[in-house]
mmCIF file of C-alpha atoms in Angstrom:
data_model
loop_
_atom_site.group_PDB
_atom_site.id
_atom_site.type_symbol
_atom_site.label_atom_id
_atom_site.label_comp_id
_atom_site.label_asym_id
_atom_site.label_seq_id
_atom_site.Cartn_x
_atom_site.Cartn_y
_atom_site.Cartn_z
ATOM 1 C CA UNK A 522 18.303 53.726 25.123
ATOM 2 C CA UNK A 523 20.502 57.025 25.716
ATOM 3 C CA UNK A 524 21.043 59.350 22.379
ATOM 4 C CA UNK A 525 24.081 61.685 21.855
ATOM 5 C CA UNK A 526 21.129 64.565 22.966
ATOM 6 C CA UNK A 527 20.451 63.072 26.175
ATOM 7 C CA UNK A 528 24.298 62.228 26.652
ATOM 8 C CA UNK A 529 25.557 65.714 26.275
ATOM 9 C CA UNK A 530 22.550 66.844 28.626
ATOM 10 C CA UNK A 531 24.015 64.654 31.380
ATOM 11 C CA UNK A 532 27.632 66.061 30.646
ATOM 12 C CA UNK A 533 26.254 69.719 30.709
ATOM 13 C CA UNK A 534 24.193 69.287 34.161
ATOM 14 C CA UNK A 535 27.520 67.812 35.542
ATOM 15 C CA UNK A 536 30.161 70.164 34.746
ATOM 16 C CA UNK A 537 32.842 67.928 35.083
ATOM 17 C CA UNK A 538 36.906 69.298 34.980
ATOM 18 C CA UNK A 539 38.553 67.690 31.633
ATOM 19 C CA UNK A 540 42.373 67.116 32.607
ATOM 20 C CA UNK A 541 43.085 64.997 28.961
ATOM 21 C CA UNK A 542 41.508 63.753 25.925
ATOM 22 C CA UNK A 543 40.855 60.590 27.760
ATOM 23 C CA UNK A 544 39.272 62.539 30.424
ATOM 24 C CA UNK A 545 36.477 63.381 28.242
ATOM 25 C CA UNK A 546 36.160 60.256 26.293
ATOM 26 C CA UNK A 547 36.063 58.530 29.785
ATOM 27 C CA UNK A 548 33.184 60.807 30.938
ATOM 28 C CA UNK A 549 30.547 59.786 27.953
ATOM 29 C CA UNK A 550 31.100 56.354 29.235
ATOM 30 C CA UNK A 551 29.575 57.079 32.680
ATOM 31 C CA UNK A 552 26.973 60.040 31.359
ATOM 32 C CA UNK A 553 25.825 57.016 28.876
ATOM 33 C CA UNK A 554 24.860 54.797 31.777
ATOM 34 C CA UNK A 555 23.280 58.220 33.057
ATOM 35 C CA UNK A 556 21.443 58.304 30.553
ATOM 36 C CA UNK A 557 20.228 54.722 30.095
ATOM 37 C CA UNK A 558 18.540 54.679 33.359
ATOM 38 C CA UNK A 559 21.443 53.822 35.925
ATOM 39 C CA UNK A 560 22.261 55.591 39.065
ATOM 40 C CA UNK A 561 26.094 55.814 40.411
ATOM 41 C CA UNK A 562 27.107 53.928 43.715
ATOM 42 C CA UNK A 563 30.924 54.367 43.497
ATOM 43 C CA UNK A 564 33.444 56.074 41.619
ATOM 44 C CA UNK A 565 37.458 57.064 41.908
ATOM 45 C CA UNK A 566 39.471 55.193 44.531
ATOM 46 C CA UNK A 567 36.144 53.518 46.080
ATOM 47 C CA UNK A 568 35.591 51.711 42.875
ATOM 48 C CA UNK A 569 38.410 50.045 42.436
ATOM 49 C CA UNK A 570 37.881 48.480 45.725
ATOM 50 C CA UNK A 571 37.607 44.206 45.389
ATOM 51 C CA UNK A 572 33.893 44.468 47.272
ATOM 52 C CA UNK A 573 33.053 47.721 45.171
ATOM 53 C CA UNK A 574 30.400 45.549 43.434
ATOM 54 C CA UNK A 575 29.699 43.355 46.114
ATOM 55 C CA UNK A 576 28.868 46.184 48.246
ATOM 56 C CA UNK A 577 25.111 46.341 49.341
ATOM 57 C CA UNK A 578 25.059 49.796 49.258
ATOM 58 C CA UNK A 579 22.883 51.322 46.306
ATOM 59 C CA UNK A 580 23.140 55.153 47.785
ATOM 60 C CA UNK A 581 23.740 57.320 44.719
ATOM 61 C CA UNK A 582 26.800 59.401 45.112
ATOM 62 C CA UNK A 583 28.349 62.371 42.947
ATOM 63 C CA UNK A 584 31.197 62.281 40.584
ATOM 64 C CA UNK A 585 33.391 63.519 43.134
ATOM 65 C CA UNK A 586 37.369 61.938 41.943
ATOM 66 C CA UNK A 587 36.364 59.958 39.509
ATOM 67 C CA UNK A 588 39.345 61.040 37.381
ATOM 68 C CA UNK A 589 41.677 61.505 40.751
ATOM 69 C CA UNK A 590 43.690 57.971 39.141
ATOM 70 C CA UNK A 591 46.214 58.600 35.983
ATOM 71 C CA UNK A 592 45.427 56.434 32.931
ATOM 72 C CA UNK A 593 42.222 54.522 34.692
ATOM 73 C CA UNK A 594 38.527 55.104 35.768
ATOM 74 C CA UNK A 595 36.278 53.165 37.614
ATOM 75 C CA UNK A 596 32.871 53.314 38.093
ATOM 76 C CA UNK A 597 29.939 51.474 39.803
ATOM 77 C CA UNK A 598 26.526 51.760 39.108
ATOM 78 C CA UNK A 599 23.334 50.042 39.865
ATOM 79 C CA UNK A 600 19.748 49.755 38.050
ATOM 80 C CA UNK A 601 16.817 50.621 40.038
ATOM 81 C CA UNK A 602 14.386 49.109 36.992
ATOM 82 C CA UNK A 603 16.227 46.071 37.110
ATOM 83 C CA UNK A 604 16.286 45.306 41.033
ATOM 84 C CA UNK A 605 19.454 47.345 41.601
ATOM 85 C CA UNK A 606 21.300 45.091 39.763
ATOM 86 C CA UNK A 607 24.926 46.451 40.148
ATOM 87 C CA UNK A 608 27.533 46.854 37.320
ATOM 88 C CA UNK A 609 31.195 47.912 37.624
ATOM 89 C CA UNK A 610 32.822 49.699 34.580
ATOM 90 C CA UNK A 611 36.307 50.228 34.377
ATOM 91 C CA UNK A 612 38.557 51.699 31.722
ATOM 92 C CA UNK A 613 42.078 51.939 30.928
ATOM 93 C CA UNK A 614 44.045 54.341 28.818
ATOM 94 C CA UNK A 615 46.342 52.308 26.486
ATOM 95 C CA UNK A 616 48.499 54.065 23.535
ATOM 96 C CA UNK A 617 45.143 56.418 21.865
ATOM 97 C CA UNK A 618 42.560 54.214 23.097
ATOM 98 C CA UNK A 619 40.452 53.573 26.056
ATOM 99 C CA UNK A 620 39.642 49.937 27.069
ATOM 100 C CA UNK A 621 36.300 49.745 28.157
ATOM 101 C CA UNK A 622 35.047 46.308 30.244
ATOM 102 C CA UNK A 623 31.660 46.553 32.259
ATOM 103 C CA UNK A 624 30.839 43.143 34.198
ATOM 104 C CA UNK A 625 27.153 42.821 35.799
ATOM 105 C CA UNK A 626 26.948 41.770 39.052
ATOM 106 C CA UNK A 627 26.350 37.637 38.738
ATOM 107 C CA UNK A 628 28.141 37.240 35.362
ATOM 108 C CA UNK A 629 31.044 35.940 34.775
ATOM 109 C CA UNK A 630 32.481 37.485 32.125
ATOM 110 C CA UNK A 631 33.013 40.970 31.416
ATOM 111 C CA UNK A 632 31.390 42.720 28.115
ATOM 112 C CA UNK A 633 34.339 44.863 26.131
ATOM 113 C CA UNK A 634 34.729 48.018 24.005
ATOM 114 C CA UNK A 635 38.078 50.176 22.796
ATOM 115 C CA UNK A 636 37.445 53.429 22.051
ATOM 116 C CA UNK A 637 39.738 55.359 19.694
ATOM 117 C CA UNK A 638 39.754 58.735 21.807
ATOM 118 C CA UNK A 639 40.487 60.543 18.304
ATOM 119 C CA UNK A 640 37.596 59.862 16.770
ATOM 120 C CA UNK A 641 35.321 61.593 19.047
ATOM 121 C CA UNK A 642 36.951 64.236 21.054
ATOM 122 C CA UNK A 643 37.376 68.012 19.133
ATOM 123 C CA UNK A 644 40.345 70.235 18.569
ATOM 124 C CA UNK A 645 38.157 73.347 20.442
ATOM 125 C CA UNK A 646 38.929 72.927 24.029
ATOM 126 C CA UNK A 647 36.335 76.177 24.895
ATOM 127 C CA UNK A 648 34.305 76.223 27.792
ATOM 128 C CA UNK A 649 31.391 75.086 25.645
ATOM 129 C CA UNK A 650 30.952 71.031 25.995
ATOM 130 C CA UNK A 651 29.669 70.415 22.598
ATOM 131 C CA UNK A 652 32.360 72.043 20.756
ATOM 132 C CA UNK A 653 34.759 69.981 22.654
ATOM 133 C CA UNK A 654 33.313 66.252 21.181
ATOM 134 C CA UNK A 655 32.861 65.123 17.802
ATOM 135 C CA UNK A 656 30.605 62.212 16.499
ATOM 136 C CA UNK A 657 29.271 61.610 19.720
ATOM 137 C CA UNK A 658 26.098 60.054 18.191
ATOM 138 C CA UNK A 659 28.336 56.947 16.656
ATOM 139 C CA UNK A 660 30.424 56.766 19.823
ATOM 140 C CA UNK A 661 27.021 56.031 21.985
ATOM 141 C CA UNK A 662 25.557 53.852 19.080
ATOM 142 C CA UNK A 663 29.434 51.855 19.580
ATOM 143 C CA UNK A 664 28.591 52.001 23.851
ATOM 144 C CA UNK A 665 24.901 50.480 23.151
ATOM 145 C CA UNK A 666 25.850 47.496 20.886
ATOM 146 C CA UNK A 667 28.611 46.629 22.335
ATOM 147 C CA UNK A 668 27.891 47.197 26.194
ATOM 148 C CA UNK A 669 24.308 47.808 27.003
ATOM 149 C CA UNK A 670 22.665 45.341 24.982
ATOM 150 C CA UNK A 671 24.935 42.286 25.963
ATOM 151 C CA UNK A 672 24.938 43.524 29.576
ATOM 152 C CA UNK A 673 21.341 41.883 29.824
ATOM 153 C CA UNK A 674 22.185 38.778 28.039
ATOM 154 C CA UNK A 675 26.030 38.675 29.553
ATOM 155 C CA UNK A 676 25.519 35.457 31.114
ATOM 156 C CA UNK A 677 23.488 34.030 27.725
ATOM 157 C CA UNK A 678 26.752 35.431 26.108
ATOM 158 C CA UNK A 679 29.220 33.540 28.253
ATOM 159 C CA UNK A 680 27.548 30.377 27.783
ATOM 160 C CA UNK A 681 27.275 30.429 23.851
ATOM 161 C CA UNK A 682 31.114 31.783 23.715
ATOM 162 C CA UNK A 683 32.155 28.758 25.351
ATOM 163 C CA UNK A 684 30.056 26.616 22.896
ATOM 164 C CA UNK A 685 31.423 28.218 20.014
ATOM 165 C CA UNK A 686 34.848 27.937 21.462
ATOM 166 C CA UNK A 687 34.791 24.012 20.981
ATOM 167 C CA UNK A 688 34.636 24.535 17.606
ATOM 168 C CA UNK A 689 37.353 26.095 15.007
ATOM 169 C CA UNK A 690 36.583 29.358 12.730
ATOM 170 C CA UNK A 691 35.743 27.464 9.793
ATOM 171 C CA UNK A 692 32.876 25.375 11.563
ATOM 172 C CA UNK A 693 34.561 22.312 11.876
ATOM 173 C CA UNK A 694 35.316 20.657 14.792
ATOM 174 C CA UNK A 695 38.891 20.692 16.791
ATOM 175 C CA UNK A 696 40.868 16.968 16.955
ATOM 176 C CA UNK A 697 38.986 14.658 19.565
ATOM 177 C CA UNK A 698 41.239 11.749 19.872
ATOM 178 C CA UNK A 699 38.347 9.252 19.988
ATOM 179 C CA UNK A 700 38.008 5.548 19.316
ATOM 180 C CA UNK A 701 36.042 5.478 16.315
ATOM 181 C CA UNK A 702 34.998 2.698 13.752
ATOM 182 C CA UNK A 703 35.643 3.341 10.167
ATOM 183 C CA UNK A 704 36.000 2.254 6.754
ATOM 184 C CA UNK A 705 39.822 1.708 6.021
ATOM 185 C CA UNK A 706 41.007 4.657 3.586
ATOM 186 C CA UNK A 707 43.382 4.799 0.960
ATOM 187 C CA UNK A 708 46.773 4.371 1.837
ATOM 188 C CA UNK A 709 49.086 7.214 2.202
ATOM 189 C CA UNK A 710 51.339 8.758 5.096
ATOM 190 C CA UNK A 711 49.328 9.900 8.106
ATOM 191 C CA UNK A 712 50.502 12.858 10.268
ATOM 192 C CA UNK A 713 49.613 12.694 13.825
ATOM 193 C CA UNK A 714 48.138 15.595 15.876
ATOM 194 C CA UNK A 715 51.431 15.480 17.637
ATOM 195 C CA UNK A 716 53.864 15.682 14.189
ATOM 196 C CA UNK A 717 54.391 12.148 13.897
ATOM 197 C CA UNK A 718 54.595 10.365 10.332
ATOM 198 C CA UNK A 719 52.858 6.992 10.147
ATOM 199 C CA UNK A 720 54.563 5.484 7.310
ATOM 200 C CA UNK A 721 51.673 4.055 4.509
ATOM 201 C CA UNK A 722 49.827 1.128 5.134
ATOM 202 C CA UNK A 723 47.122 -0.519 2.780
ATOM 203 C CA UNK A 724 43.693 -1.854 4.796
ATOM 204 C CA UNK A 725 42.520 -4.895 5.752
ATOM 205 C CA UNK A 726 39.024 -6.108 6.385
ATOM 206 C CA UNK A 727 36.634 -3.242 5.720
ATOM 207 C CA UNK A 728 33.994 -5.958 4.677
ATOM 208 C CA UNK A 729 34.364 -7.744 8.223
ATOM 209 C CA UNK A 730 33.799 -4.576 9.930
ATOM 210 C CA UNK A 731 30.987 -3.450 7.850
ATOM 211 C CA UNK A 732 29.561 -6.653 6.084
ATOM 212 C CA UNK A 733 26.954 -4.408 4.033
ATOM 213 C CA UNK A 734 25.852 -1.025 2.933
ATOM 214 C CA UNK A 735 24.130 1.429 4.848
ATOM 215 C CA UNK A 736 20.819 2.937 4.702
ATOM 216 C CA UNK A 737 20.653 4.626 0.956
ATOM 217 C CA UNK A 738 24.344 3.406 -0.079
ATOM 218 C CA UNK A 739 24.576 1.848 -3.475
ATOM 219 C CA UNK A 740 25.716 -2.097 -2.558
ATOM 220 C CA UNK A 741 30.075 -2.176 -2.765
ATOM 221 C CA UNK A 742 32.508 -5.058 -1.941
ATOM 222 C CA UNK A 743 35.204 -3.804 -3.513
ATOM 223 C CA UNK A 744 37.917 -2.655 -0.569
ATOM 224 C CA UNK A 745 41.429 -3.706 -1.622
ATOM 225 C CA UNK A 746 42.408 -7.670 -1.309
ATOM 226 C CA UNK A 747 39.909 -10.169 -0.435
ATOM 227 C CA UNK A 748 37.919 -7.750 1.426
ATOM 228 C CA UNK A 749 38.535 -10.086 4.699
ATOM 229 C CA UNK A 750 41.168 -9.791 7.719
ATOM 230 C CA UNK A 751 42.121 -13.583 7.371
ATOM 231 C CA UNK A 752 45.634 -12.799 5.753
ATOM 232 C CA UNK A 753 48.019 -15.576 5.019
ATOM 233 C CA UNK A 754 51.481 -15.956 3.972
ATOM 234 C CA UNK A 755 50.950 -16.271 0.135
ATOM 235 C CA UNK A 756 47.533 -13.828 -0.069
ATOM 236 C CA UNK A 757 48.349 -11.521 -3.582
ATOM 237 C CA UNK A 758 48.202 -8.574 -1.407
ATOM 238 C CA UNK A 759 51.461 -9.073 -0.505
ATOM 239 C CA UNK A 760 52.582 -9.559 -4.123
ATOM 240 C CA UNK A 761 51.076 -7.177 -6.193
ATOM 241 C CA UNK A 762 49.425 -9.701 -8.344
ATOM 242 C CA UNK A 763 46.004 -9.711 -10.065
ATOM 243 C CA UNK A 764 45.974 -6.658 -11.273
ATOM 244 C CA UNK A 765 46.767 -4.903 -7.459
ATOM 245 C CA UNK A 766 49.207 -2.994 -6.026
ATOM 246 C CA UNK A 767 51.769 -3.764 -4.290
ATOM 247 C CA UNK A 768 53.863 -2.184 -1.611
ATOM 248 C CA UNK A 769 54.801 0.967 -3.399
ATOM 249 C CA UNK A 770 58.426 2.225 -4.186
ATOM 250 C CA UNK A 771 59.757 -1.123 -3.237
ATOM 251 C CA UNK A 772 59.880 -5.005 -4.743
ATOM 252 C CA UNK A 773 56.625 -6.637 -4.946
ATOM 253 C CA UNK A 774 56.305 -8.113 -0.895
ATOM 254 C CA UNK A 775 58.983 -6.350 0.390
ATOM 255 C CA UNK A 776 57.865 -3.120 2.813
ATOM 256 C CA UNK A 777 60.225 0.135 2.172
ATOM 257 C CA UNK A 778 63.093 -0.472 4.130
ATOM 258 C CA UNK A 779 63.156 -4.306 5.149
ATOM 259 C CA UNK A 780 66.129 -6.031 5.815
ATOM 260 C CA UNK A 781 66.218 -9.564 6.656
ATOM 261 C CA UNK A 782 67.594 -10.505 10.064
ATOM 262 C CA UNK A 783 68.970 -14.121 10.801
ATOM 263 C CA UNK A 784 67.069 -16.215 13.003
ATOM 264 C CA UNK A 785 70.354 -17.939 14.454
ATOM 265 C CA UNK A 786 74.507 -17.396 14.485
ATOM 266 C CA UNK A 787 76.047 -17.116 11.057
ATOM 267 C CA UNK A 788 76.969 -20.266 8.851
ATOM 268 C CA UNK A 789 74.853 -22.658 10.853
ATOM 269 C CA UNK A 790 72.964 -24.464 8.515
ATOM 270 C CA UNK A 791 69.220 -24.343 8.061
ATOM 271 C CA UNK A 792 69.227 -20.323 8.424
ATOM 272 C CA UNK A 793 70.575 -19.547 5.428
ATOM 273 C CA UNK A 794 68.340 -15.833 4.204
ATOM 274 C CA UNK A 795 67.227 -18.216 0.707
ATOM 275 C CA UNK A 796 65.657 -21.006 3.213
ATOM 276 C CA UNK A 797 62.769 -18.092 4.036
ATOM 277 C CA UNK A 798 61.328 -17.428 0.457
ATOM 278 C CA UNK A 799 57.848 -17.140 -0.055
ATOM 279 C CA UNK A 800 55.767 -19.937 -2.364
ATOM 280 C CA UNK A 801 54.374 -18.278 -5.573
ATOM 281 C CA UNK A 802 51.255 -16.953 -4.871
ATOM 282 C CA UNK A 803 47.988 -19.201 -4.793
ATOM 283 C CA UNK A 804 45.622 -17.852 -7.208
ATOM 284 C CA UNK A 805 41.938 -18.504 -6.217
ATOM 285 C CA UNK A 806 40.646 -21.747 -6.805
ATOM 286 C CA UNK A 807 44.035 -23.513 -6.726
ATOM 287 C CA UNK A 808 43.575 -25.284 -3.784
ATOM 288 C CA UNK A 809 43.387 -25.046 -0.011
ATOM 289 C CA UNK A 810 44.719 -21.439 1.850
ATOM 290 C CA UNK A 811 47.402 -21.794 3.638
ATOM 291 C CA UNK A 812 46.002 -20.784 6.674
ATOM 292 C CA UNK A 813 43.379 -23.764 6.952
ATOM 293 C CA UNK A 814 45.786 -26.478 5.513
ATOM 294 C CA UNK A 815 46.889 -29.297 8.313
ATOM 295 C CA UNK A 816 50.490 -29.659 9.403
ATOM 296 C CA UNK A 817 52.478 -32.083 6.996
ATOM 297 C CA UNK A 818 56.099 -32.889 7.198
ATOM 298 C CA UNK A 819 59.733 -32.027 6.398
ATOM 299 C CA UNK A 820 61.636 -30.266 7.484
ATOM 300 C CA UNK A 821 60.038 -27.043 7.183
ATOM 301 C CA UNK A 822 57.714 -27.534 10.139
ATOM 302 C CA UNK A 823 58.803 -27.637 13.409
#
């Protein structure tokens, strides 16, 4: 692990020419990888090359250029304790900062740092290098959290971003639009992913789809209506009666906005709008449903 000590030892062996501010932020970067053990295979021009880091040369090379390129530094280095495992740093000047991204040879995506370049570089611009930097001990303690400690585990990092990426900030999951079994809710208007407005719609047969309690649940029947999907013509849902409610905002049976179209051409007898009235509701135990009566006669049936 480098320290600001052994950071400002690298910078003083180097004697490097500062052009900027940036200049000398730019240069801890690459005297921190000094200092933590890595060697340098490229920098200026030659680093910014598309095979700079798939280059099989590990020949260490001096820092010759490595600020020849306005606003942007690359550099390439490789770890001999580590196989030579290579790693390409770049960094871009952008307003006061410096973007820092170092991606390890293999892994697939990059580990990131911005640097405010005011925090850490002095007003004395003297000859002496340690006059010319301030809080250089927080600025490598910034470079090992949040470069060479995920550098290792870069690919472990990639993997678990992508995990947590499925899921939103709070913890919960996004919208999966997936075909799933429940028990009916309350009515109410449902908004689609998408923006659209279901209008309310009361359930039907949550005790066909689940016929009994779970594991642990307290024993319930008590969904709205009969608690079965066999609806009929007169069932009370459709009335309000016995005590439950009926379509709200509305007459009892009649949706919001229903309007009763004629099943033939006006004035021909038989389709007159009062021939399609409902029977008062059958309360239970008044006699056969509807739905399991057998066909009698009249003119009613066809």
């Amino acid at each position: 692990m480098a320290t600001d000590k052994s950071v400002m030892v690298v910078i003083r062996a180097s004697r490097p020419s500062f052009r900027n501010n940036y200049d000398k932020v730019a240069f801890t970067v690459h005297a921190s990888f000094l200092a933590s053990g890595f060697v340098l295979t490229a920098t200026g021009p030659p680093a910014f090359s598309d095979t700079a880091l798939s280059s099989s040369s590990t020949d260490e090379v001096g820092i010759d250029h490595w600020n020849e390129v306005d606003g942007e530094y690359a550099f390439v280095y490789a770890n001999p304790e580590k196989g030579s495992k290579k790693v390409l740093v770049k960094c871009l000047v952008m307003n006061d900062k410096l973007l820092v991204d170092a991606l390890a040879d293999g892994s697939s995506e990059p580990v990131h740092l911005e640097i405010n370049v005011g925090d850490y570089v002095g007003e004395n611009g003297d000859s002496n290098y340690s006059t010319q930097f301030k809080n250089l001990d927080r600025l490598v303690k910034s470079l090992d959290s949040e470069i060479f400690s995920k550098l290792d585990g870069s690919s472990k990092a990639s993997s678990s971003s992508n995990l947590r990426s499925s899921e939103t900030s709070d913890g919960s999951r996004p919208y999966v639009n997936e075909p799933v079994s429940r028990v009916p809710e309350s009515p109410g208007v449902f908004i689609h992913p998408s923006g659209v407005l279901y209008p309310p719609a009361y359930p039907v047969g949550g005790s066909d789809l689940f016929p009994g309690p779970g594991a642990g649940m307290y024993p319930h029947r008590g969904d709205f209506g009969s608690g079965n999907m066999l609806v009929g013509p007169n069932d009370p849902r459709f009335f309000g009666g016995g005590g439950e409610p009926g379509f709200p905002g509305a007459q009892p049976g009649v949706p919001p906005g229903a309007r009763f179209d004629p099943y033939g051409p006006p004035g021909v007898p038989g389709f007159e709008p009062n021939r399609f009235t409902r029977t008062p509701p059958r309360r239970p135990g008044s006699g056969t449903h509807p739905d399991l009566e057998h066909f009698g006669s009249g003119s009613d049936f066809i």
